[in-house]
Coordinates of C-alpha atoms and ligand atoms in Angstrom, one line a residue:
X1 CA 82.7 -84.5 -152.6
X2 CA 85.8 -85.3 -150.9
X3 CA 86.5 -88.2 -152.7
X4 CA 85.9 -86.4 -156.1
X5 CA 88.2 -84.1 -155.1
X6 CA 90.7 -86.2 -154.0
X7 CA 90.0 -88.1 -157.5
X8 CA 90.5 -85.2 -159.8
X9 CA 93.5 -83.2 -158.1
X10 CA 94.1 -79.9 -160.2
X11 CA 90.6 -80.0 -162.0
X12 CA 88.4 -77.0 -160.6
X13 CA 86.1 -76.9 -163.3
X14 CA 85.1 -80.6 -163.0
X15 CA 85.0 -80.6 -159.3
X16 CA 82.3 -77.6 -159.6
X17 CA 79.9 -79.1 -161.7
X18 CA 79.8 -81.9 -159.6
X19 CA 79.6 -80.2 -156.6
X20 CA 76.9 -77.9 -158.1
X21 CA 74.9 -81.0 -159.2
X22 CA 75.7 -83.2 -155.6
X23 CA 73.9 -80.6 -153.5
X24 CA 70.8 -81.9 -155.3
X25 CA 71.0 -85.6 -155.6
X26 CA 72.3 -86.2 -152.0
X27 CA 68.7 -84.9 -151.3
X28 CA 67.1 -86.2 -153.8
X29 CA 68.3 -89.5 -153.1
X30 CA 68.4 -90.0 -149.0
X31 CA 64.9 -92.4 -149.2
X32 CA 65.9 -94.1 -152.6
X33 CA 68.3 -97.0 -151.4
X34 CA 69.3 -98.5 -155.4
X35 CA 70.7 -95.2 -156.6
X36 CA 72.9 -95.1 -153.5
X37 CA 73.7 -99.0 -153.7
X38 CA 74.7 -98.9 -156.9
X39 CA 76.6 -95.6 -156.9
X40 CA 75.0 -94.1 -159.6
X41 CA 76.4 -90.4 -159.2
X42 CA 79.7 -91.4 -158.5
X43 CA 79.8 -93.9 -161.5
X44 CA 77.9 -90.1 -163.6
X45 CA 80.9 -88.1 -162.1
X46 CA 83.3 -90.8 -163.8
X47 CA 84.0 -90.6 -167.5
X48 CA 83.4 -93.5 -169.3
X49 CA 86.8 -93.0 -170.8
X50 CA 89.0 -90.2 -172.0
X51 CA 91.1 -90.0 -175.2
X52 CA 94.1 -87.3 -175.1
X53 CA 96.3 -87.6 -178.2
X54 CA 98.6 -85.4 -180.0
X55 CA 97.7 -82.9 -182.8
X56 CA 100.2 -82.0 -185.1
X57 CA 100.2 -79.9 -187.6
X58 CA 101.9 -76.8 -189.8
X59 CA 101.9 -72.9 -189.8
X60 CA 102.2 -70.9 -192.9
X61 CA 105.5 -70.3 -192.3
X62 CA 106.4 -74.2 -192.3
X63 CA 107.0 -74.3 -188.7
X64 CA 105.3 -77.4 -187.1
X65 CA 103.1 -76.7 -184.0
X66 CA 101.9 -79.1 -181.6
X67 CA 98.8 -79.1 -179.8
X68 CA 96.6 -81.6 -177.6
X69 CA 93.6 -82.5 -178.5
X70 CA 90.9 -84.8 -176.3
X71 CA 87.7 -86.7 -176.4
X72 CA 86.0 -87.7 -172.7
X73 CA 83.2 -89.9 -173.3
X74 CA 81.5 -89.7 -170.3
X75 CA 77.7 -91.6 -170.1
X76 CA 76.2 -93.7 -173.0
X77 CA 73.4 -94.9 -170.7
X78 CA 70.1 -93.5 -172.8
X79 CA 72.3 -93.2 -176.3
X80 CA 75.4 -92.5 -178.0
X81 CA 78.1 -89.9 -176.8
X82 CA 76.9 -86.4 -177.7
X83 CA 78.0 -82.8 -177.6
X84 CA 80.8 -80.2 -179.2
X85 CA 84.1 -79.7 -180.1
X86 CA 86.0 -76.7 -178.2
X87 CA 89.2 -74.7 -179.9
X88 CA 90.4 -72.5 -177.5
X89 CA 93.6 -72.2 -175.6
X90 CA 91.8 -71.9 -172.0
X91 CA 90.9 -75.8 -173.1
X92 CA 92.2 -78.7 -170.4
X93 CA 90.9 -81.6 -169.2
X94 CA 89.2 -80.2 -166.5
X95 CA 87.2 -78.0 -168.5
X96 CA 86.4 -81.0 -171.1
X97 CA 85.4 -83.8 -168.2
X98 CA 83.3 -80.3 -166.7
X99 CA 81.1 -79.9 -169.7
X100 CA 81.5 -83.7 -170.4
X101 CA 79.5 -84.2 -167.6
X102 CA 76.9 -81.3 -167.8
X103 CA 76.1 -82.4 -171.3
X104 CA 75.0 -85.9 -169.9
X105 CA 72.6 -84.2 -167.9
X106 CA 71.1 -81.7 -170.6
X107 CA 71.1 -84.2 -173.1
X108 CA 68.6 -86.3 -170.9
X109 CA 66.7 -83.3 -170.4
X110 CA 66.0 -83.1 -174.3
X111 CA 63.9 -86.1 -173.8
X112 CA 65.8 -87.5 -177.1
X113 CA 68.5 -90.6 -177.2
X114 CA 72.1 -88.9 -176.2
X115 CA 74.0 -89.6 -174.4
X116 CA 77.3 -87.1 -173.1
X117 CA 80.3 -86.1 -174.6
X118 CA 82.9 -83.4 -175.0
X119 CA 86.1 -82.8 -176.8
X120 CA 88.6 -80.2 -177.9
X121 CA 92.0 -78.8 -178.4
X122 CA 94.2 -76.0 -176.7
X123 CA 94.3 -74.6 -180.2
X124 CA 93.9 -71.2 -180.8
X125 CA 92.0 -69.9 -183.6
X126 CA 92.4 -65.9 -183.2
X127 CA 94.8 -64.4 -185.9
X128 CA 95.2 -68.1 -187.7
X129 CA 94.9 -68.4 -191.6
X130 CA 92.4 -70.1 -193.2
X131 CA 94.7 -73.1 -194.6
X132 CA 96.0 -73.2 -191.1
X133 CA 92.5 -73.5 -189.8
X134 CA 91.5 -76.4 -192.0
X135 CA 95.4 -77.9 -191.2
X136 CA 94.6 -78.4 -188.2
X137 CA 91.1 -79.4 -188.5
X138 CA 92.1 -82.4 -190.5
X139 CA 94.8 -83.4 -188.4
X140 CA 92.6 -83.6 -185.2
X141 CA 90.2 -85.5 -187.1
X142 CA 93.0 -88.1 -188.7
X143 CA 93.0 -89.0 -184.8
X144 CA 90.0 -88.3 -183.5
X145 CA 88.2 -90.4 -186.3
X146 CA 88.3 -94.1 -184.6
X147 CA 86.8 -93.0 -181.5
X148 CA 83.7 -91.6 -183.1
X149 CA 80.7 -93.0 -185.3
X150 CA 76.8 -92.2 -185.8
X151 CA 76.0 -95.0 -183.6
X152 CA 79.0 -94.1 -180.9
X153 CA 79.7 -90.8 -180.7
X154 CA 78.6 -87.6 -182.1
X155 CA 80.3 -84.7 -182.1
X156 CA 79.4 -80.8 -182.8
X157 CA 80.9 -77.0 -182.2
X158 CA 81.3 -75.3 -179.3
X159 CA 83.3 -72.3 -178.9
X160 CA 85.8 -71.9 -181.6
X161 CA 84.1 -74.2 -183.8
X162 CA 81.2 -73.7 -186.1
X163 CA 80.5 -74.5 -189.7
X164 CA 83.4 -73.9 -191.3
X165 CA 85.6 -76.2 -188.8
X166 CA 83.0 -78.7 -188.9
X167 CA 83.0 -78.8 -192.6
X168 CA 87.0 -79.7 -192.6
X169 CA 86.8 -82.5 -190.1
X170 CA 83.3 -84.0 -192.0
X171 CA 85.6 -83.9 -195.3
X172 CA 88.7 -85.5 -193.2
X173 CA 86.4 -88.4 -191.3
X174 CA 84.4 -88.9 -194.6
X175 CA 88.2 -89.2 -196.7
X176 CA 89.8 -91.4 -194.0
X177 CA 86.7 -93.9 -193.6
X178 CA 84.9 -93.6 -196.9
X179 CA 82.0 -93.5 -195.1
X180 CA 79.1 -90.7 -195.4
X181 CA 77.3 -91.3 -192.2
X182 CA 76.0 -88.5 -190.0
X183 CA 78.8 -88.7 -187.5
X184 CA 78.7 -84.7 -186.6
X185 CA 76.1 -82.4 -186.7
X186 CA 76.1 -79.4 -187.6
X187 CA 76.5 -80.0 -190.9
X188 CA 76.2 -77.7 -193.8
X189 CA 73.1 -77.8 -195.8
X190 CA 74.0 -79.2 -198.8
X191 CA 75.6 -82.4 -196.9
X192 CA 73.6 -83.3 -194.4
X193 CA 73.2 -80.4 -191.6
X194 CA 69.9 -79.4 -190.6
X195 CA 67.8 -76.3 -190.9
X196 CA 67.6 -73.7 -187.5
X197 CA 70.9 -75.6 -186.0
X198 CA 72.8 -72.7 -186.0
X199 CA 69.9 -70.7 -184.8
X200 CA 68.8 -73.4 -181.8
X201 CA 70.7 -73.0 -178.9
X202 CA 70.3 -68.8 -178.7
X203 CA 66.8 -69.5 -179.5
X204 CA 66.1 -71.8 -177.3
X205 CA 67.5 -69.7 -174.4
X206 CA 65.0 -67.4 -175.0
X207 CA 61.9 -69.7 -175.7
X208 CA 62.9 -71.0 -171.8
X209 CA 63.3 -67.7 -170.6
X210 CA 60.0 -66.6 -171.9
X211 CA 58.6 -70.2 -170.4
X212 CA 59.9 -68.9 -166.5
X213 CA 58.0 -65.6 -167.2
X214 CA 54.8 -66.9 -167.9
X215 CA 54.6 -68.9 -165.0
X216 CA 54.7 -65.2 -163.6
X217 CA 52.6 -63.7 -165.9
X218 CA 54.8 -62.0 -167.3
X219 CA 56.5 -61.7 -171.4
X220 CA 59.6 -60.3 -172.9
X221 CA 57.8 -57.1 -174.5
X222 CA 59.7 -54.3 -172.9
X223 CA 62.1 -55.9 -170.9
X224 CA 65.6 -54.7 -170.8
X225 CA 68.3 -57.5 -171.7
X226 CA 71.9 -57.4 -171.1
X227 CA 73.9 -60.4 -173.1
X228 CA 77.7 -61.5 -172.6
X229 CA 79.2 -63.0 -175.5
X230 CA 78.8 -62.1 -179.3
X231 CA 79.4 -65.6 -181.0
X232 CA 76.9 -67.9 -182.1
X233 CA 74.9 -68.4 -179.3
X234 CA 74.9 -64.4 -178.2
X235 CA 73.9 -63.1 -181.5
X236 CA 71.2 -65.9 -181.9
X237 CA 69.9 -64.8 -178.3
X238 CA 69.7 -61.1 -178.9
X239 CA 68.0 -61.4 -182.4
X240 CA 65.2 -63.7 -180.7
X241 CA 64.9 -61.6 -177.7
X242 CA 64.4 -58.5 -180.5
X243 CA 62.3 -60.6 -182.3
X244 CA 60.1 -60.9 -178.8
X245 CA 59.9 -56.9 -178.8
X246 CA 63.1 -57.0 -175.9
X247 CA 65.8 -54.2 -175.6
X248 CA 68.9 -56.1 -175.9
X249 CA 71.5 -53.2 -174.8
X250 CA 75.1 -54.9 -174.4
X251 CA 77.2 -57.7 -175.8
X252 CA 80.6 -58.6 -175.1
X253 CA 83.9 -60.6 -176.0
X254 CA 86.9 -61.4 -173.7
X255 CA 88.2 -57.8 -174.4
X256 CA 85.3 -56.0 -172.7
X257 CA 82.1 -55.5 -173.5
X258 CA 79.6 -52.6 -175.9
X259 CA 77.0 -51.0 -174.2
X260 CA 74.2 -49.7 -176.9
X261 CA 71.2 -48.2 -174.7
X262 CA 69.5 -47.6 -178.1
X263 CA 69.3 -51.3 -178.4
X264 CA 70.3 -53.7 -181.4
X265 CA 68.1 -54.2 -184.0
X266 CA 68.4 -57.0 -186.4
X267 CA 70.6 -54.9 -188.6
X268 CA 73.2 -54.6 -185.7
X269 CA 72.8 -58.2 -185.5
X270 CA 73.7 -58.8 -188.8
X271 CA 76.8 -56.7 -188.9
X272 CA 78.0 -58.2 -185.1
X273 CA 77.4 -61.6 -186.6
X274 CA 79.6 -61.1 -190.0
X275 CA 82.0 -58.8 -188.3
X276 CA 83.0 -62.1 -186.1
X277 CA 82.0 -64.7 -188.5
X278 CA 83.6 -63.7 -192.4
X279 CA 85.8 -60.7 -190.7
X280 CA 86.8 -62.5 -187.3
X281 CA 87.1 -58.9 -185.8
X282 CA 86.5 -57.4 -181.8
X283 CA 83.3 -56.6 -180.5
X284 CA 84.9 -53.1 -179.7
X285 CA 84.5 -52.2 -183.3
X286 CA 81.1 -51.8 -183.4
X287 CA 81.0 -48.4 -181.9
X288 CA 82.5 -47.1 -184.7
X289 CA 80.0 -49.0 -187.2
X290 CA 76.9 -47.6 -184.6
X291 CA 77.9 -44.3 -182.7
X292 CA 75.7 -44.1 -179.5
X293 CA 77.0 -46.9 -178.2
X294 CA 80.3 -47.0 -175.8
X295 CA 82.8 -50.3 -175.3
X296 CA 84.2 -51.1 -171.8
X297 CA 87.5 -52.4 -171.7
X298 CA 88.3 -55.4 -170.2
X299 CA 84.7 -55.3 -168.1
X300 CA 81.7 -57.5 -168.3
X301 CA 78.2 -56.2 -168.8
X302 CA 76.5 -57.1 -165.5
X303 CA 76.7 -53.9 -163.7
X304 CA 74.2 -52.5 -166.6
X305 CA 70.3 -52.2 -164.9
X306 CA 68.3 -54.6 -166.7
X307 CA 65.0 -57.2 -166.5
X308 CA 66.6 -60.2 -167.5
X309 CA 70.3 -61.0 -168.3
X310 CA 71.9 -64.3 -170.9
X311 CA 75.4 -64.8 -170.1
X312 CA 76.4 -66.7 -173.2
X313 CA 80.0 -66.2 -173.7
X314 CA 81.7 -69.0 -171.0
X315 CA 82.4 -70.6 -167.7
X316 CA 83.0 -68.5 -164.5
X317 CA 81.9 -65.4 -166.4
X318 CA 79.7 -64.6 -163.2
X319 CA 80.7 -63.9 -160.0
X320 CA 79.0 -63.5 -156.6
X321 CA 79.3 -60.1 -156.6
X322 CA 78.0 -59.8 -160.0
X323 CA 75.1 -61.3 -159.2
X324 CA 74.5 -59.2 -156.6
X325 CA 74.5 -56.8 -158.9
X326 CA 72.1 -57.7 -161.3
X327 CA 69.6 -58.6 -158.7
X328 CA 70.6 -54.9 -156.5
X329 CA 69.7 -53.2 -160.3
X330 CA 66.2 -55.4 -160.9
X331 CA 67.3 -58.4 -162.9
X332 CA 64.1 -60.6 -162.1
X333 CA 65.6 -63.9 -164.4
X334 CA 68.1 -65.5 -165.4
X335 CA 68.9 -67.5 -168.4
X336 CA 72.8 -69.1 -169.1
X337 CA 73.1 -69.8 -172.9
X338 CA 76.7 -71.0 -172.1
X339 CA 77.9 -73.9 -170.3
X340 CA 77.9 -72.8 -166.3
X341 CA 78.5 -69.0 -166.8
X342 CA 77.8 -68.6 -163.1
X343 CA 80.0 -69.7 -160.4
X344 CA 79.2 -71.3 -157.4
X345 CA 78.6 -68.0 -155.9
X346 CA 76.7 -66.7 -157.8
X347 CA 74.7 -69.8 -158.0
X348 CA 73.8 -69.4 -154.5
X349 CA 73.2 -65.5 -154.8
X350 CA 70.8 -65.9 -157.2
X351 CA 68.6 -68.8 -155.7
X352 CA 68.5 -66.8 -152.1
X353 CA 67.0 -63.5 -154.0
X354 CA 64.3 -65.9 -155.3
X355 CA 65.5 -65.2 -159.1
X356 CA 63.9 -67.2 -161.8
X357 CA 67.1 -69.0 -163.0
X358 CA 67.9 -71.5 -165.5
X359 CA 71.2 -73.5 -165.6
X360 CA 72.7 -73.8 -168.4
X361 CA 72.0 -77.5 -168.8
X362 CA 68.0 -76.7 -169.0
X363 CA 68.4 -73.3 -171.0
X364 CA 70.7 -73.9 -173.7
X365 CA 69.7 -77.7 -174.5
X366 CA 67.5 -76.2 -177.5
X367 CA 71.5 -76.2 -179.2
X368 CA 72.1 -80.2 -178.9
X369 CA 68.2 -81.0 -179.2
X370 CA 68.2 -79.8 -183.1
X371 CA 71.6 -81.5 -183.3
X372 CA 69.8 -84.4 -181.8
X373 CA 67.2 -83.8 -184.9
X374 CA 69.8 -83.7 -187.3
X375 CA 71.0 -87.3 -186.1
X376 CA 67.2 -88.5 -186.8
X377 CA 67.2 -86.2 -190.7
X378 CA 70.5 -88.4 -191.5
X379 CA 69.4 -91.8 -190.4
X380 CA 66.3 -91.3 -192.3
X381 CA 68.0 -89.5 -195.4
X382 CA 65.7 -86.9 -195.3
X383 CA 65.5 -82.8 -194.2
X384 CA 62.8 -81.5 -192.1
X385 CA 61.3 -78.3 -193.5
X386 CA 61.8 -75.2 -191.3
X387 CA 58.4 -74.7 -189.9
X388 CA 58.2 -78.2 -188.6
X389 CA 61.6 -78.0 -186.9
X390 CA 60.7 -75.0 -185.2
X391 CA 57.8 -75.9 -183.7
X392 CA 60.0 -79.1 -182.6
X393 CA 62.4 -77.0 -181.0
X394 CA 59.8 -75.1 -179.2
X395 CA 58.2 -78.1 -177.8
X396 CA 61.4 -79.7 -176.6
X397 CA 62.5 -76.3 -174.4
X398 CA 58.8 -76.6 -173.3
X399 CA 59.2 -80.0 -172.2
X400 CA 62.7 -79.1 -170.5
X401 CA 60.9 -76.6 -168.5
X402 CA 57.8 -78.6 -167.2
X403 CA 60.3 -81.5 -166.3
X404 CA 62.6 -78.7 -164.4
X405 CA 59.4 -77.5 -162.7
X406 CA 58.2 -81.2 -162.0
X407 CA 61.5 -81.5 -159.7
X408 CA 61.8 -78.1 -158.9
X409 CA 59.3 -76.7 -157.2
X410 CA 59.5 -75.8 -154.0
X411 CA 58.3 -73.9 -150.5
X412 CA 56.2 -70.6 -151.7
X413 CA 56.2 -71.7 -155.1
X414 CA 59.6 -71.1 -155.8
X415 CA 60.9 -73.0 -158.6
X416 CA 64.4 -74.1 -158.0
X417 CA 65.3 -74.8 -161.6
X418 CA 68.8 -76.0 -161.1
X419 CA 67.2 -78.6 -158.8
X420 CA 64.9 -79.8 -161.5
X421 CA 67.6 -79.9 -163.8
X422 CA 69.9 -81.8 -161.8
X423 CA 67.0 -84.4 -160.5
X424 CA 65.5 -84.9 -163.6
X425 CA 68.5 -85.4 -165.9
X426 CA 70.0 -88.0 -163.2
X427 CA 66.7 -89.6 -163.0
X428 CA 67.1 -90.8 -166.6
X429 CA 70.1 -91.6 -167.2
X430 CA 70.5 -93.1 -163.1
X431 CA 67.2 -95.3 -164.2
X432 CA 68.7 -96.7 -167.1
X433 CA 72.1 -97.2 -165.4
X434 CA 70.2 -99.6 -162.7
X435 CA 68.6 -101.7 -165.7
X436 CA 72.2 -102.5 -166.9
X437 CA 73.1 -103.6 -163.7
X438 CA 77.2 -103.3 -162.8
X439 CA 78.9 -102.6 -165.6
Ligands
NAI1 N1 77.2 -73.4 -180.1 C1 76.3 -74.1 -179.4 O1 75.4 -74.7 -180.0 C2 76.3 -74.2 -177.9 C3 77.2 -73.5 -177.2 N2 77.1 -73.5 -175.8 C4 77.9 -72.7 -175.0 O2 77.8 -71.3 -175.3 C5 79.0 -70.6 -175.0 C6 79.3 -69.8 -176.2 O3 79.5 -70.7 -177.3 P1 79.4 -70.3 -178.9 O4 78.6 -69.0 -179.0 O5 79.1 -71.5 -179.6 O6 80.9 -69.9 -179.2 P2 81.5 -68.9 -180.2 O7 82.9 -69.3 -180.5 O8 80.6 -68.7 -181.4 O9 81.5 -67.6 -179.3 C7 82.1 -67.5 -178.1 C8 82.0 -66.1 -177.6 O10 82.4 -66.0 -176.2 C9 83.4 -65.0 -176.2 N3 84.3 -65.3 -175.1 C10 85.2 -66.4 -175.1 N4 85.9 -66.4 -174.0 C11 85.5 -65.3 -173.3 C12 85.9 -64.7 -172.1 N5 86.9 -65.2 -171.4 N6 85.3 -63.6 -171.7 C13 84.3 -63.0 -172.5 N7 83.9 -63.5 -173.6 C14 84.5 -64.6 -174.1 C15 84.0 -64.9 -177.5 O11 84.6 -63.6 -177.8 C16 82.8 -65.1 -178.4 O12 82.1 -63.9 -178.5 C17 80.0 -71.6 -174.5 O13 79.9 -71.8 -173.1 C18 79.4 -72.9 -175.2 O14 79.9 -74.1 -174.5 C19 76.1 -74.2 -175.2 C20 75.2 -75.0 -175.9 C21 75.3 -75.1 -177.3
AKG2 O1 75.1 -80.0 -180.7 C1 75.8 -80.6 -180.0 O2 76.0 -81.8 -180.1 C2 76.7 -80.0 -179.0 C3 76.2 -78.8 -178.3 C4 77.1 -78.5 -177.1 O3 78.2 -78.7 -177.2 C5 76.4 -78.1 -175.9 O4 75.2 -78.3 -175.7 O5 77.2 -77.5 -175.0

């Protein structure tokens, strides 16, 4: 760990996800001489390559802006580069070559041919115009185009990016190359995207969640849920976890977060998920559109008593001491729909109280798996009806879980899930990178 952080000076979020992953495989890996031979984490912890370029492009007012915009490739071992595109200004390289790296891991997990990628832009989107939107989007793509492909590199949304942005870099790659080749997922319906995409990775969260219960005999009916985030993930999380016969009672944006002890039903859903989808408004206003619930500024929702909690909003989102919390107040799992919600910390907290706990990489996997099923629709020009995809979708996060469990299990029972994570995901992409030899 020294050397990575000797290696990656100024990168916090990169050296974390390492570390978090390093306190596994050093175990894993004491009586299995090849892995340490041939370096196989360190060679994991180093991006294949990284692409930083410029991004140029004009406000309404005809001022130009500049922005950076990046690619890190990081593993192609067990298929081609995989996973979203980020706009948001917290975006660096640290946090790209973090979730760069993660992705590798849940991609293996899937059990499907990906391999890891991330990529983004310090680009803001709040406040922007739509022509300003699709501006930009088309001039991060007029780069970004001759690093990517179907059979090299895949990419998706992530946090700032959805169908909308998607569907102005598709137009931009597919007017730049004159090729119509499934080259990013998440596609719209009528050129190529796949049915329950949108849906998957919230989804998925709670299809694992409700996996970890069973093994204690327990379900979702009646348990108290408390969400962070109300983007796509969030909103696709709460309406499953209603679907299950859950109370979700709080969501949240980087303002603060509501608290609705009522609990949402899908018509709150609905209005949360146009409010920030067509009206790109604040979580705060939903108090007004459903009185009975309160909004706490500029607080996060895990002081709130609850059975289970889904951070799905973004990294470092929970502390140590908000851990404690949940668990002090009853929280009995864990599941993070975003990419390492939890710090180190709170990691630690967590696993010591005996929670059921899935990392991010095992929970929200169900997102890139469809994505992963989208790449299979396009190859073979055809679309998946919805039945068949959700039942796909279900066994994959079932298969995440047995394999988490297969490494993970421990003294007493206790399922370490981050250690079957980690384990597993390096053992498939480490196994592959020892049948290529050096390279
Ligand atoms: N969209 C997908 O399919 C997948 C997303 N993820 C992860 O899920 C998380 C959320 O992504 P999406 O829902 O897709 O993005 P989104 O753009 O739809 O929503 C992001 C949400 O997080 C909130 N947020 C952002 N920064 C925040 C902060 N500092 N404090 C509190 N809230 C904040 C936003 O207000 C928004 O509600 C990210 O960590 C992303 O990497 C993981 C797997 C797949
Ligand atoms: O669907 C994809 O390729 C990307 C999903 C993603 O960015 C993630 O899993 O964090």
């Amino acid at each position: 760990m020294e050397g990575v952080k000797r290696r990656n000076p100024h990168q916090p979020e990169f050296v974390q996800a390492v570390q978090e992953v390093a306190e596994d495989i050093f175990d894993f890996i004491r009586d299995k001489a090849d892995y340490h031979d041939q370096q196989i984490l360190r060679r994991i912890a180093e991006p294949d390559r990284i692409v930083s370029f410029r991004v140029c492009w004009e406000d309404d007012r005809g001022n130009v802006r500049v922005q950076r915009g990046w690619r890190v490739q990081n593993n192609n071992a067990i298929g081609p580069y995989k996973g979203g595109i980020r706009f948001h200004p917290s975006v660096n390289e640290s946090v790209l070559k973090f979730l760069a790296f993660e992705q590798t891991f849940k991609n293996a997990l899937t059990g499907l041919p990906m391999g890891g990628g991330k990529g983004g832009a310090n680009f803001n989107p709040k406040g922007k115009s739509v022509r300003e939107i699709m501006r930009f989007c088309q001039s991060f793509m007029t780069e970004l185009y001759r690093h990517i492909g179907a059979d090299v590199d895949v990419p998706a949304g992530d946090i700032g990016v959805g169908a909308r942005e998607i569907g102005f870099m598709f137009g931009q790659y597919k007017r730049i190359t004159n090729h119509f080749t499934g080259v990013l997922t998440g596609k719209g319906l009528e050129y190529g995207g796949s049915l329950i995409r949108p849906e998957a990775t919230g989804y998925g969260a709670v299809y694992f969640l409700a996996e970890m219960l069973a093994v204690k005999g327990q379900d979702l009916t009646g348990k108290t849920a408390v969400i962070s985030g109300s983007g796509n993930v969030a909103t696709h999380a709460a309406e499953k976890l209603v679907q299950q016969g859950a109370r979700v009672v709080t969501l949240s944006d980087s303002a603060g977060f509501v608290h609705d002890p009522a609990g949402l039903t899908q018509e709150k859903i609905d209005w949360v998920k146009a409010h920030k989808t067509h009206r790109r408004g604040r979580i705060e206003e939903y108090v007004e559109a459903f009185p009975g619930a309160t909004f706490h500024s500029g607080q996060t929702p895990w002081g709130v008593p609850c059975d289970v909690a889904l951070p799905c909003a973004t990294q470092n989102e929970l502390s140590g001491d908000d851990a404690k919390a949940l668990v002090a107040n009853g929280c009995i799992a864990v599941a993070e729909g975003a990419n390492m919600p939890t710090d180190l910390a709170g990691v630690h907290v967590f696993k010591s109280a005996r929670t059921l706990f899935a990392p991010g990489k095992a929970a929200n996997a169900g997102g890139v798996a469809v994505s992963g099923l989208e790449m299979s629709q396009n190859s073979e020009r055809r679309s998946w009806k919805e039945a068949e995809l959700q039942q796909m979708l279900k066994d994959i996060m079932a298969g995440i879980h047995q394999r988490c469990v297969a490494y993970g299990e421990g003294e007493g029972g206790y399922i370490d899930y981050v250690k079957g994570a980690n384990v597993a995901g390096f053992k498939k992409v480490g196994d592959a990178m020892l049948a290529f030899g050096v390279v």
